[in-house]
Coordinates of C-alpha atoms in Angstrom, one line a residue:
Chain A
E1 CA 84.0 97.2 113.9
F2 CA 84.2 100.6 112.3
V3 CA 81.5 102.1 110.1
L4 CA 82.5 105.0 107.9
T5 CA 79.9 107.4 106.5
Q6 CA 80.7 109.8 103.7
S7 CA 78.7 112.9 102.7
P8 CA 77.4 114.0 100.4
G9 CA 76.7 111.0 98.3
T10 CA 77.1 113.0 95.2
L11 CA 78.6 116.5 94.7
S12 CA 77.8 118.3 91.5
L13 CA 80.3 121.1 90.8
S14 CA 82.0 122.9 87.9
P15 CA 85.7 123.0 87.1
G16 CA 87.5 125.6 89.1
E17 CA 85.2 125.2 92.1
R18 CA 86.2 124.0 95.5
A19 CA 85.1 120.5 96.7
T20 CA 84.7 119.6 100.3
L21 CA 84.1 115.9 101.1
S22 CA 83.3 114.6 104.6
C23 CA 84.1 111.2 106.2
R24 CA 82.8 110.3 109.7
T25 CA 83.8 107.2 111.5
S26 CA 81.8 105.3 114.2
H27 CA 84.8 105.2 116.5
S28 CA 87.8 107.4 117.0
V29 CA 90.5 106.5 114.4
I30 CA 93.7 105.4 116.0
S31 CA 96.7 107.7 115.3
N32 CA 94.8 109.4 112.5
C33 CA 95.1 106.3 110.3
L34 CA 92.7 107.7 107.7
A35 CA 93.3 107.5 104.0
W36 CA 91.5 108.9 100.9
Y37 CA 91.4 107.2 97.5
Q38 CA 90.2 108.4 94.1
Q39 CA 88.6 106.0 91.7
K40 CA 87.7 106.6 88.1
P41 CA 85.5 104.2 86.0
G42 CA 87.3 101.0 85.1
Q43 CA 90.4 101.9 87.2
S44 CA 91.7 100.8 90.5
P45 CA 91.7 103.1 93.5
R46 CA 94.5 105.6 93.7
L47 CA 95.9 106.7 97.0
L48 CA 95.6 110.5 97.6
I49 CA 96.0 111.1 101.3
Y50 CA 97.3 109.0 104.2
G51 CA 97.7 109.8 107.9
A52 CA 94.6 112.0 107.5
S53 CA 96.6 114.9 106.0
S54 CA 99.8 113.6 104.2
R55 CA 99.7 113.7 100.4
A56 CA 100.9 110.6 98.6
T57 CA 103.7 110.7 96.1
G58 CA 102.8 112.6 93.0
I59 CA 99.5 114.0 94.3
P60 CA 98.9 117.6 93.3
D61 CA 98.8 120.1 96.2
R62 CA 95.2 121.1 95.3
F63 CA 94.3 117.9 97.3
S64 CA 94.4 118.3 101.0
G65 CA 93.2 116.3 104.0
S66 CA 92.3 117.3 107.5
G67 CA 90.6 116.1 110.6
S68 CA 91.1 113.8 113.6
G69 CA 89.1 111.5 115.9
T70 CA 85.9 110.7 114.0
D71 CA 85.6 113.6 111.6
F72 CA 87.7 114.0 108.5
T73 CA 87.6 116.1 105.3
L74 CA 89.1 115.9 101.9
T75 CA 89.3 119.3 100.1
I76 CA 90.0 119.8 96.4
S77 CA 90.8 123.5 96.2
R78 CA 90.1 124.0 92.5
L79 CA 88.6 121.1 90.5
E80 CA 90.4 120.1 87.3
P81 CA 88.5 118.1 84.7
E82 CA 90.5 115.0 85.7
D83 CA 89.2 115.2 89.3
F84 CA 85.7 114.2 88.5
A85 CA 85.6 110.7 90.1
V86 CA 84.5 108.7 93.2
Y87 CA 86.4 109.3 96.4
Y88 CA 86.6 106.8 99.2
C89 CA 87.9 107.2 102.8
Q90 CA 89.3 104.3 104.7
Q91 CA 90.6 103.7 108.2
Y92 CA 93.7 101.5 108.4
G93 CA 94.5 101.6 112.1
T94 CA 92.1 98.9 113.3
S95 CA 91.3 95.6 111.6
P96 CA 89.0 95.0 109.8
F97 CA 90.0 98.0 107.6
A98 CA 86.7 99.5 106.6
F99 CA 86.0 101.8 103.6
G100 CA 83.4 104.5 103.4
P101 CA 80.6 104.1 100.7
G102 CA 82.1 106.9 98.5
T103 CA 81.3 110.4 97.3
K104 CA 80.9 110.9 93.6
V105 CA 82.1 114.2 92.3
D106 CA 80.4 114.9 89.0
I107 CA 80.3 117.8 86.6
K108 CA 77.5 120.3 87.1
Chain B
Q1 CA 108.3 101.0 90.6
V2 CA 106.3 98.1 92.1
Q3 CA 103.5 96.7 89.9
L4 CA 100.8 94.2 90.9
Q5 CA 98.9 91.9 88.5
E6 CA 95.9 89.7 89.4
S7 CA 95.3 86.6 87.5
G8 CA 92.8 83.7 87.6
P9 CA 89.5 82.4 86.2
G10 CA 86.9 85.1 85.4
L11 CA 84.0 82.7 86.0
V12 CA 83.4 80.4 88.9
K13 CA 80.3 78.2 89.6
P14 CA 78.3 78.6 92.8
S15 CA 79.5 76.5 95.7
E16 CA 83.0 76.1 94.1
T17 CA 86.3 77.8 95.1
L18 CA 87.5 81.1 93.8
S19 CA 91.3 81.1 93.3
L20 CA 93.3 84.2 92.3
T21 CA 97.0 85.0 92.2
C22 CA 98.8 88.4 92.5
T23 CA 102.2 88.7 90.9
V24 CA 104.4 91.4 92.3
S25 CA 107.2 92.9 90.1
G26 CA 109.6 95.8 90.8
D27 CA 110.1 94.9 94.4
S28 CA 110.6 92.0 96.8
I29 CA 107.5 90.5 98.3
T30 CA 109.4 89.9 101.5
S31 CA 109.5 93.7 102.2
Y32 CA 105.8 94.4 102.9
Y33 CA 102.4 93.2 103.8
W34 CA 100.1 92.3 101.0
S35 CA 96.3 92.4 100.8
W36 CA 93.2 91.5 98.9
I37 CA 90.3 93.8 98.5
R38 CA 87.1 93.4 96.4
Q39 CA 84.4 95.6 94.9
P40 CA 81.0 94.3 93.7
P41 CA 79.9 95.9 90.4
G42 CA 78.7 99.4 91.1
K43 CA 79.4 99.2 94.8
G44 CA 82.0 100.0 97.4
L45 CA 85.2 98.4 98.5
E46 CA 85.6 95.6 101.0
W47 CA 88.9 94.5 102.6
I48 CA 89.3 90.7 102.5
G49 CA 92.6 90.1 104.3
Y50 CA 96.4 90.4 104.3
I51 CA 99.5 88.3 104.5
Y52 CA 103.1 89.0 105.5
Y53 CA 106.0 87.2 103.9
S54 CA 106.4 85.1 107.0
G55 CA 103.0 83.7 106.4
S56 CA 101.1 85.5 109.1
T57 CA 97.6 86.5 108.1
N58 CA 94.7 88.6 109.2
Y59 CA 91.2 88.2 107.7
N60 CA 88.0 90.2 107.7
P61 CA 85.7 88.4 110.2
S62 CA 82.8 88.6 107.6
L63 CA 84.8 86.3 105.3
K64 CA 87.2 84.5 107.7
S65 CA 85.5 81.1 107.6
R66 CA 85.9 80.9 103.8
V67 CA 89.1 82.8 103.0
T68 CA 92.7 81.6 102.8
I69 CA 95.6 83.9 101.7
S70 CA 99.0 82.3 101.0
I71 CA 102.3 83.5 99.7
D72 CA 105.1 82.1 97.5
T73 CA 108.2 84.2 98.0
S74 CA 110.2 82.2 95.4
K75 CA 107.7 83.4 92.7
N76 CA 107.0 86.8 94.3
Q77 CA 103.3 85.9 94.3
F78 CA 100.5 85.7 96.8
S79 CA 97.2 84.1 96.4
L80 CA 93.5 84.1 97.5
K81 CA 91.2 81.2 97.9
L82 CA 87.5 81.8 98.7
T83 CA 85.4 78.7 99.2
S84 CA 81.7 78.0 98.8
V85 CA 81.1 81.1 96.6
T86 CA 77.7 82.5 95.8
A87 CA 76.5 85.3 93.4
A88 CA 77.2 87.7 96.3
D89 CA 80.9 87.1 95.7
T90 CA 80.8 88.5 92.2
A91 CA 83.2 91.4 92.2
V92 CA 86.3 93.0 90.9
Y93 CA 89.2 91.6 93.1
Y94 CA 92.2 93.8 93.7
C95 CA 95.5 92.9 95.2
A96 CA 97.3 95.8 97.0
R97 CA 100.5 96.5 98.9
K98 CA 100.4 97.7 102.5
Y99 CA 103.1 100.4 103.0
Y100 CA 104.5 101.5 106.4
D101 CA 103.4 104.9 107.5
L102 CA 106.2 106.5 109.4
S103 CA 104.0 109.2 110.9
T104 CA 101.5 106.7 112.5
G105 CA 103.3 103.4 112.7
Y106 CA 100.6 101.7 110.8
Y107 CA 100.2 100.5 107.2
Y108 CA 98.1 102.0 104.4
F109 CA 97.4 100.6 100.9
D110 CA 99.6 102.5 98.5
R111 CA 99.8 100.4 95.3
W112 CA 96.9 98.4 93.8
G113 CA 96.7 96.0 90.9
Q114 CA 94.3 96.8 88.0
G115 CA 91.8 94.3 89.3
T116 CA 90.1 91.3 87.9
L117 CA 86.4 90.6 87.6
V118 CA 85.2 87.3 88.9
T119 CA 81.6 86.3 88.2
V120 CA 79.9 83.6 90.1
S121 CA 77.4 81.9 87.9
S122 CA 76.4 78.5 86.7

């Protein structure tokens, strides 16, 4: 079974700064089946990125995903106030579909 | 636009069965795979299982012995049953749609319900 590790656990940044979030998987992810989700308090997760680098419908282009194999990155080019949240990565190519533990992006 | 809504008891006693239903609106349930995912308070996400309209299912091995997911296409609903619950099953339970990824040939979770908190307590 897959184990996903996300780093850092918490990222403290200011609006306008660049955020770089890492996701590493215990095995190579088949066909780059790696997704990123954003979750705000009291809300359900929102799909940001699928296929490691494709933005979901309606997601601003300041969000970008990259990587392959076992190393993936979510980059937020310039943080907006609404981007402070928890971000989860997930592999969806091999069952069971594991999630990472999350990275919290909070305001410095 | 498709919407998903979870419903069911918010409180279940230990050793009893947790039962939830997800109602899908805005699209036919026969077009996709449908999944349940849970999140204990303050913790991360755990995939529970999925079902296709044909009735075929796939469950997380960690829960497989206690989980049943079923579907009612006439009502555009699918359901979750989790037996022999303990306090460790206290969580927000989400239903979600699995959407076909043309670039990979696999399915990701693109639409989620708002979630429903189920507490296991006597």
